[in-house]
mmCIF file of C-alpha atoms and ligand atoms in Angstrom:
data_model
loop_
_atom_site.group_PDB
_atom_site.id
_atom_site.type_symbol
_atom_site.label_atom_id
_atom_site.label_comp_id
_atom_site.label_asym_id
_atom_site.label_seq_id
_atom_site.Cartn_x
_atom_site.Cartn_y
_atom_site.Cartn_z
ATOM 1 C CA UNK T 45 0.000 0.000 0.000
ATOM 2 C CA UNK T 46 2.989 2.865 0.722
ATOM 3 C CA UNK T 47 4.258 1.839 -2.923
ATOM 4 C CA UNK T 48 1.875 3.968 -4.134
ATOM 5 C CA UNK T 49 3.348 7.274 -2.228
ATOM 6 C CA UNK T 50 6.316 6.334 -4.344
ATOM 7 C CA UNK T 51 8.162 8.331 -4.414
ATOM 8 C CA UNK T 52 8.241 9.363 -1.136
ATOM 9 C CA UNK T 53 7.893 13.277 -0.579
ATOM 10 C CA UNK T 54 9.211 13.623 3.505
ATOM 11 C CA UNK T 55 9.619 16.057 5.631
ATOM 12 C CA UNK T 56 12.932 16.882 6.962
ATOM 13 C CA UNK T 57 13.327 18.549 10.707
ATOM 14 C CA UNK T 58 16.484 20.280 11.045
ATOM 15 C CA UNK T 59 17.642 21.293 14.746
ATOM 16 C CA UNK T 60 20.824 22.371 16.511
ATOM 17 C CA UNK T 61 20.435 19.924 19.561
ATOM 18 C CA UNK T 62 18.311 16.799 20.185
ATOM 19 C CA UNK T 63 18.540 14.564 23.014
ATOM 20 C CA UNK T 64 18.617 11.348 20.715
ATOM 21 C CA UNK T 65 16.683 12.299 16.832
ATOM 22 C CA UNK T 66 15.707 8.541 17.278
ATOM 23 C CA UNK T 67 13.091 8.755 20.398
ATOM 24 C CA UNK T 68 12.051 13.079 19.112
ATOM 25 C CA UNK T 69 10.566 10.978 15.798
ATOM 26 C CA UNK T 70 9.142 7.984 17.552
ATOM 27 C CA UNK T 71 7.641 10.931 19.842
ATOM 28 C CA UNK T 72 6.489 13.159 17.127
ATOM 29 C CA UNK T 73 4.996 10.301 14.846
ATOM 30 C CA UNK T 74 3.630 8.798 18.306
ATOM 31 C CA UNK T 75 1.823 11.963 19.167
ATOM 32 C CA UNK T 76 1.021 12.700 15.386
ATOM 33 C CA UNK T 77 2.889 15.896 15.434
ATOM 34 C CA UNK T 78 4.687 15.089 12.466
ATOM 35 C CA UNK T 79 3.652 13.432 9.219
ATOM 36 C CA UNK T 80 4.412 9.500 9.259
ATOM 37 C CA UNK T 81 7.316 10.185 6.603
ATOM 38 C CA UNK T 82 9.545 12.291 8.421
ATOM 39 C CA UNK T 83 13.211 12.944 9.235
ATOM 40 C CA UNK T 84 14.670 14.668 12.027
ATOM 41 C CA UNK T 85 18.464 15.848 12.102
ATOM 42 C CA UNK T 86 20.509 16.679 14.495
ATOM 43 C CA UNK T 87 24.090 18.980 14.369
ATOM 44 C CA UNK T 88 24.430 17.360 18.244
ATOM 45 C CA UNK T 89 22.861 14.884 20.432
ATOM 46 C CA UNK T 90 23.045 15.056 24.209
ATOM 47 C CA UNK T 91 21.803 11.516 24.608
ATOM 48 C CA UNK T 92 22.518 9.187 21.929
ATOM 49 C CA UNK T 93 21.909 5.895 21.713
ATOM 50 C CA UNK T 94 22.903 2.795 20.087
ATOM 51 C CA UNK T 95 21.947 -1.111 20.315
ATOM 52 C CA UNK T 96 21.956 -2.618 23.663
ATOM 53 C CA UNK T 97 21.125 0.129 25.405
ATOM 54 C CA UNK T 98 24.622 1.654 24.674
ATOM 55 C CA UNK T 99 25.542 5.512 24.322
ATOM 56 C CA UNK T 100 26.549 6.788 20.473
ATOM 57 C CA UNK T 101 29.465 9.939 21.039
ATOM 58 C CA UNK T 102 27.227 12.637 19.447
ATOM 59 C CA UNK T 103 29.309 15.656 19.730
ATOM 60 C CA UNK T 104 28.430 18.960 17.403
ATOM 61 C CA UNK T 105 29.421 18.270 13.507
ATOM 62 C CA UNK T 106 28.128 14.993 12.890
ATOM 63 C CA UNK T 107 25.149 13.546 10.812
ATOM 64 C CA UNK T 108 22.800 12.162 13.480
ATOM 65 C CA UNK T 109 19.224 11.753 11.748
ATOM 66 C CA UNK T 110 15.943 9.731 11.792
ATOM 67 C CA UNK T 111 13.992 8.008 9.136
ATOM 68 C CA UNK T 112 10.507 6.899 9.919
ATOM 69 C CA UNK T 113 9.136 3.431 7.705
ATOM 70 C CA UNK T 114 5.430 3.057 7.965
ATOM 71 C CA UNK T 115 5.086 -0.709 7.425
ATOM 72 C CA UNK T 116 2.478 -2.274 5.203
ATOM 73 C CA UNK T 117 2.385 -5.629 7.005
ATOM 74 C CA UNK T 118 3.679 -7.365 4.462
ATOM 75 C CA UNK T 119 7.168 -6.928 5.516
ATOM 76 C CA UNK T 120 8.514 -10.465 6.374
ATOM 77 C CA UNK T 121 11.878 -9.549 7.667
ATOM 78 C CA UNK T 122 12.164 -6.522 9.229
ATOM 79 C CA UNK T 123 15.788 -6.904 10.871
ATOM 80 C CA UNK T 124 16.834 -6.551 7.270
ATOM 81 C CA UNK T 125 16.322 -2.634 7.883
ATOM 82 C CA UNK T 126 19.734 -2.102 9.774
ATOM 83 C CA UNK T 127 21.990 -3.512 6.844
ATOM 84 C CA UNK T 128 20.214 -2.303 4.199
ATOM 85 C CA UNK T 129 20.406 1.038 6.128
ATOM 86 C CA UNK T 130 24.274 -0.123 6.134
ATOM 87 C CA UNK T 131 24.477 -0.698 2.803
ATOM 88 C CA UNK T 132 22.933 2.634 1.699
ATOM 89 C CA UNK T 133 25.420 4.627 4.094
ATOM 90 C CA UNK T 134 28.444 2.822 2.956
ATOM 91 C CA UNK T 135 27.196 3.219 -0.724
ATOM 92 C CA UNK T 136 26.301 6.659 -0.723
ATOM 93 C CA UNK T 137 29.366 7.481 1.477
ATOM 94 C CA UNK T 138 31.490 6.060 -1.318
ATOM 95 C CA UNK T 139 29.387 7.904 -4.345
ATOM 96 C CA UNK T 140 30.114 10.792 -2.524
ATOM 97 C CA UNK T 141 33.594 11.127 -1.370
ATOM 98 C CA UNK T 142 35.487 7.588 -3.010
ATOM 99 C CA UNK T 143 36.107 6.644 0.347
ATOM 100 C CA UNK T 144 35.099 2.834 0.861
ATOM 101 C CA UNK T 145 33.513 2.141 4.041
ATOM 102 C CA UNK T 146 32.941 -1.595 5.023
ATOM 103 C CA UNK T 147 29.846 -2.644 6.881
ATOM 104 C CA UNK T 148 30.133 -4.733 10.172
ATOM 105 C CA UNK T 149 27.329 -6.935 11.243
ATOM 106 C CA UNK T 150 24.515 -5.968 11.979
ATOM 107 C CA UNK T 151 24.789 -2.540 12.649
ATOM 108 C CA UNK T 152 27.951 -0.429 12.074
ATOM 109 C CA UNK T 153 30.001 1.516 9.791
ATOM 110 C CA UNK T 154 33.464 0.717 9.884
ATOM 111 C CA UNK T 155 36.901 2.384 8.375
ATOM 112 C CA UNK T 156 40.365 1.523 8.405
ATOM 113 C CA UNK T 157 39.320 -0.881 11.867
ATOM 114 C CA UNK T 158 37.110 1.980 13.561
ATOM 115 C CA UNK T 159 33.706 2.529 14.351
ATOM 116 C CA UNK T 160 32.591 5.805 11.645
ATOM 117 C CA UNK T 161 29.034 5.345 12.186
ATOM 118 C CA UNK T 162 26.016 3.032 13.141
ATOM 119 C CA UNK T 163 22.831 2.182 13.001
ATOM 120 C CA UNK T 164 19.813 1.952 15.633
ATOM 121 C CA UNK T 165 16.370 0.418 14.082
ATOM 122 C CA UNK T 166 13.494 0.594 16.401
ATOM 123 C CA UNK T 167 9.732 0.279 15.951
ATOM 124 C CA UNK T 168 6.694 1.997 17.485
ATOM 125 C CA UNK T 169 3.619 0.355 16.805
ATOM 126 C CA UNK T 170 0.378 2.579 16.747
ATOM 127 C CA UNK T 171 -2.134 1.769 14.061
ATOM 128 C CA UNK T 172 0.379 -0.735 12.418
ATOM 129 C CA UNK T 173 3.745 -0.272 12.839
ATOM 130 C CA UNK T 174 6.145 2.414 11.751
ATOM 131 C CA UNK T 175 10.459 1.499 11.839
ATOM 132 C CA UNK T 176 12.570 4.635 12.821
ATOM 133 C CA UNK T 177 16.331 4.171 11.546
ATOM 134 C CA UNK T 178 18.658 6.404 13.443
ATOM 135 C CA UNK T 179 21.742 6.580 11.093
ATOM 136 C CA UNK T 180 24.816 8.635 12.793
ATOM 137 C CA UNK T 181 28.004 9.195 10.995
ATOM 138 C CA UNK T 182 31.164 11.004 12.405
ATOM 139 C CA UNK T 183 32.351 13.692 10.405
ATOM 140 C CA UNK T 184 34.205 16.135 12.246
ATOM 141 C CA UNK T 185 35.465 15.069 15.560
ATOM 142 C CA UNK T 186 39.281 14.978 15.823
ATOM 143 C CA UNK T 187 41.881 12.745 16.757
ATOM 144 C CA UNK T 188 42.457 14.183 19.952
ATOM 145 C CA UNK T 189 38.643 14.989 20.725
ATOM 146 C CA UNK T 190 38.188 11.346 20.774
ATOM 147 C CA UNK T 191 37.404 10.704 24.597
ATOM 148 C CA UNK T 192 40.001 8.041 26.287
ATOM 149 C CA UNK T 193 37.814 5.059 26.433
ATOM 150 C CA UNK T 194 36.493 5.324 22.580
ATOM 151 C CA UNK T 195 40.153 6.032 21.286
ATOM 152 C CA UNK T 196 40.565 2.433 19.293
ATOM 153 C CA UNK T 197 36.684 2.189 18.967
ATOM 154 C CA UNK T 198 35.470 4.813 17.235
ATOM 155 C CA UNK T 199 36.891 7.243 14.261
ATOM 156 C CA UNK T 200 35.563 9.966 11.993
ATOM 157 C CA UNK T 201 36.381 11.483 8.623
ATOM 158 C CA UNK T 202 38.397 14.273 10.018
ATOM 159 C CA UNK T 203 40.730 11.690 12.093
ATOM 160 C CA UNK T 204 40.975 9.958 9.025
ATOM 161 C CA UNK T 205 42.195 13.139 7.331
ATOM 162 C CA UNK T 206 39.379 12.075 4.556
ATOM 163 C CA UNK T 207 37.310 14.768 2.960
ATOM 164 C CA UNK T 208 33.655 14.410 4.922
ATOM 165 C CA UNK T 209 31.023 14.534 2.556
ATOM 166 C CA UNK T 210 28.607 17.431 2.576
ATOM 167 C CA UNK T 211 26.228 16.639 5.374
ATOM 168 C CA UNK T 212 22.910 17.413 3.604
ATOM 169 C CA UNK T 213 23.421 15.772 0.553
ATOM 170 C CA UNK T 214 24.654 12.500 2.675
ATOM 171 C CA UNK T 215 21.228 12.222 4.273
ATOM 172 C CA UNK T 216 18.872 13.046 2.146
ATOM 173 C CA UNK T 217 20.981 10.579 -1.204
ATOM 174 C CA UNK T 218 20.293 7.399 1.990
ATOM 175 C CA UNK T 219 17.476 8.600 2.721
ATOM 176 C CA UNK T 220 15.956 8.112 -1.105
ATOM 177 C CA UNK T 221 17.882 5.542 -1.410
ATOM 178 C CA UNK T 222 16.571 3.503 1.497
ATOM 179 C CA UNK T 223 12.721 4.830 0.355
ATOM 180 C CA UNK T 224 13.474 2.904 -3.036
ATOM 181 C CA UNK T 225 15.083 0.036 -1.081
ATOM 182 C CA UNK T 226 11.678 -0.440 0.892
ATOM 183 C CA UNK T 227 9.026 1.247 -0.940
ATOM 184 C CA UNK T 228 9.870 0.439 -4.995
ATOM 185 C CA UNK T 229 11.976 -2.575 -4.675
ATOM 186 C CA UNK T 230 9.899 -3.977 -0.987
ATOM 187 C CA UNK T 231 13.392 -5.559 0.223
ATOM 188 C CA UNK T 232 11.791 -6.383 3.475
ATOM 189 C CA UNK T 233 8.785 -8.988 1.663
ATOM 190 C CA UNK T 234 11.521 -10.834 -0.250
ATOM 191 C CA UNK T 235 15.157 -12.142 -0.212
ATOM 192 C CA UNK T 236 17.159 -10.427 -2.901
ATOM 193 C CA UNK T 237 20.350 -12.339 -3.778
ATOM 194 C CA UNK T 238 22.022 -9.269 -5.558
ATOM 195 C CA UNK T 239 21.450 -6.581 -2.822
ATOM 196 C CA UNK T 240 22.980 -9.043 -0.329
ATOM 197 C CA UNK T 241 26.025 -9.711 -2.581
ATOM 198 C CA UNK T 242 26.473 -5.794 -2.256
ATOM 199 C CA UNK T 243 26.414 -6.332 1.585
ATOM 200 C CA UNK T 244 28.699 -9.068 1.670
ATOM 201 C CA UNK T 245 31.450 -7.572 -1.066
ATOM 202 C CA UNK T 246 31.846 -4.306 1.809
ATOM 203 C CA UNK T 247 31.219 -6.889 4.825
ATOM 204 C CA UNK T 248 33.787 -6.057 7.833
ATOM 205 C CA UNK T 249 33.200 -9.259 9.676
ATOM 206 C CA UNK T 250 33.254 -11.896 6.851
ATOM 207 C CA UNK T 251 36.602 -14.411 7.121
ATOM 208 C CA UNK T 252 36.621 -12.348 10.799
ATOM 209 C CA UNK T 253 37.136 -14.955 14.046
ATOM 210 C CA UNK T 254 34.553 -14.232 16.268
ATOM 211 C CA UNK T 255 32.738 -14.682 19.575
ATOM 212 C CA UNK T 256 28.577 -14.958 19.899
ATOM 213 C CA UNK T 257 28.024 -14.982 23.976
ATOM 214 C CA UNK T 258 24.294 -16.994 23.954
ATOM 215 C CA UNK T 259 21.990 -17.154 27.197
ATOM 216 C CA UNK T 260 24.035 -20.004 28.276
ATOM 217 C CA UNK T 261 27.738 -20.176 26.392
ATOM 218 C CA UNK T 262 29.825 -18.502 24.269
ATOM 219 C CA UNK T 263 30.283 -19.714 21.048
ATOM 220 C CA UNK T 264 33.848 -19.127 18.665
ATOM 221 C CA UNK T 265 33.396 -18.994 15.136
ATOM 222 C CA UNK T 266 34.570 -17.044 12.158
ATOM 223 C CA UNK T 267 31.784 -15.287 9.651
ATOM 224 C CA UNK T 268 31.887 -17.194 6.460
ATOM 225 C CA UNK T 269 28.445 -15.538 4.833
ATOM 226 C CA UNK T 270 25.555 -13.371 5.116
ATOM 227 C CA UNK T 271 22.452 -15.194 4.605
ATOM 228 C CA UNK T 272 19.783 -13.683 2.075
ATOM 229 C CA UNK T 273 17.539 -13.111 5.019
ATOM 230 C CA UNK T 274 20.800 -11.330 6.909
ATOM 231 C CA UNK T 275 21.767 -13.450 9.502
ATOM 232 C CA UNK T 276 25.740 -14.018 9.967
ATOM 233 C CA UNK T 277 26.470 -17.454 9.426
ATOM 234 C CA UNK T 278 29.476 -18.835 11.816
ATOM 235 C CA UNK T 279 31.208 -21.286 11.013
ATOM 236 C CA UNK T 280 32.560 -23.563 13.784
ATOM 237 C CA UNK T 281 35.361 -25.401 14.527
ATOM 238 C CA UNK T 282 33.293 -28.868 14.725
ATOM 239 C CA UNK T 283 32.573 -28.268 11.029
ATOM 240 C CA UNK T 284 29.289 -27.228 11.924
ATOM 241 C CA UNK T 285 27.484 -24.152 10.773
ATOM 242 C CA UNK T 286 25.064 -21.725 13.035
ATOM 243 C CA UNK T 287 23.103 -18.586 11.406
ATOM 244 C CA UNK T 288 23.327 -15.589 13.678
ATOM 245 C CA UNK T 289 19.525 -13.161 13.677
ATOM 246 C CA UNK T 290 20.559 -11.046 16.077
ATOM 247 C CA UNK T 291 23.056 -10.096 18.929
ATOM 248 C CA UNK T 292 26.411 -9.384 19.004
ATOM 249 C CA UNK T 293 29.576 -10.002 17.149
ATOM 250 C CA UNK T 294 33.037 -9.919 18.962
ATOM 251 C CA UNK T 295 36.710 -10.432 18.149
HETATM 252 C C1 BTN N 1433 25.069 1.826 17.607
HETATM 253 O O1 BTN N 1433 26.199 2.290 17.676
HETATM 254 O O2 BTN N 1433 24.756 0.759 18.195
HETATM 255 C C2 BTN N 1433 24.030 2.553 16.801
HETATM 256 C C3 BTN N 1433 24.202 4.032 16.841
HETATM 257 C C4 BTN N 1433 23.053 4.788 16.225
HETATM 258 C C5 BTN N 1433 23.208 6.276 16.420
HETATM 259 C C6 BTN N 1433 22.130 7.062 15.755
HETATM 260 S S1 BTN N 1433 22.483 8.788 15.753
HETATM 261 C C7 BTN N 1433 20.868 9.149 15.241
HETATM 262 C C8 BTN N 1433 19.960 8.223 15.996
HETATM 263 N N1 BTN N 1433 19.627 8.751 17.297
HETATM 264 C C9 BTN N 1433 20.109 8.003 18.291
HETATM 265 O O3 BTN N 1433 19.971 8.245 19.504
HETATM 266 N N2 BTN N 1433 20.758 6.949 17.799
HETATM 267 C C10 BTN N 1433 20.740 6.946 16.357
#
């Protein structure tokens, strides 16, 4: 049914400071103070957040924005969202500066071994549901800005010494692109073999060892594919193979 909005005319929110642009749009769209497609954008966020219930470094500079997804229903795999959001970022990252980004499952942005940006999906469900991708990318933080504990983690254009691409054009060309993703090609009702070879050719954590910590063990592995549905499959050392939906990911 929101094929036929294609394409997608939004609204874009631009503001100085947001606590995190993630829970202003699930607010806004909540309350139905802002049209269902929206984006918010943020030049700083005083409380940003990532997956499991981490913090995201949102100092002044950076792209920190919101995309809201009104679903039809017929979406069968939702998780899909955060690496096709992944795959967008890295693309249009690429497109617009040459710099190649990789993408590290399920949810981050990676250059040269750092963290450059991630990805928080979340859903709010009020006549049917609606996804809100938070996308932030570090542009302008510096070497030596980089607080203590983040200092191998996390990295940014500028400590690169890479051109950063021009911040509006970067979110509005993934924004479009992740309208026709959902809304013209409907990624999330079917498995597309050629979108996830594009995920897997700038994948960070394929041929990587790894660790997946479950309720009850940890399990060591190393990422041999992404699955057309997006799970990491490890492979272990018994010979055996286990698909990975969700979670974490460490070396
Ligand atoms: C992660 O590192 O686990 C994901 C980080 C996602 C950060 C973005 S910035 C815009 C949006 N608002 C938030 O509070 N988080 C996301």
């Amino acid at each position: 049914m929101y094929e036929d909005f294609f394409p997608i005319k939004r609204d874009f929110v631009f503001l100085e400071e947001s606590i995190s642009t993630n829970s202003d749009l699930k607010g806004l769209i909540y309350e139905k103070s802002l049209p269902v497609f929206s984006v918010i954008c943020a030049d700083r966020q005083s409380g940003g957040r990532g997956r499991l219930g981490r913090s995201f470094y949102s100092r002044a500079g950076g792209a920190y924005f919101s995309v809201s997804f009104p679903l039809s229903g017929q979406e069968k795999n939702i998780p899909f969202m955060t690496l096709l959001a992944g795959l967008c970022v890295s693309e249009v990252i690429e497109e617009l500066t040459g710099v190649k980004t990789e993408i590290k499952w399920p949810n981050d942005i990676y250059y040269n071994g750092r963290k450059l940006g991630g990805i928080l999906t979340e859903l709010i469900s009020k006549n049917g549901l609606t996804a809100v991708v938070g996308i932030g990318i570090n542009l302008s933080v510096k070497e030596e800005e980089i607080p203590c504990e983040l200092k191998n983690i996390m990295t940014s254009f500028e400590a690169e010494g890479l051109t950063a691409p021009e911040r509006n054009t970067l979110i509005r060309r993934i924004t479009e692109r992740l309208d026709i993703f959902i809304y013209e090609k409907k990624l999330l009702s079917r498995e597309n073999e050629e979108i996830t070879g594009r995920i897997k050719e700038r994948s960070f954590s394929i041929g990587k060892a790894v660790k997946y910590k479950t309720a009850e063990k940890e399990i060591c592995g190393t990422v041999t594919d992404i699955t057309p549905c997006g799970a990491a499959v490890l492979s272990l050392s018994d010979g055996t193979k286990k698909e990975i939906f969700c979670g974490e990911l460490t070396q």
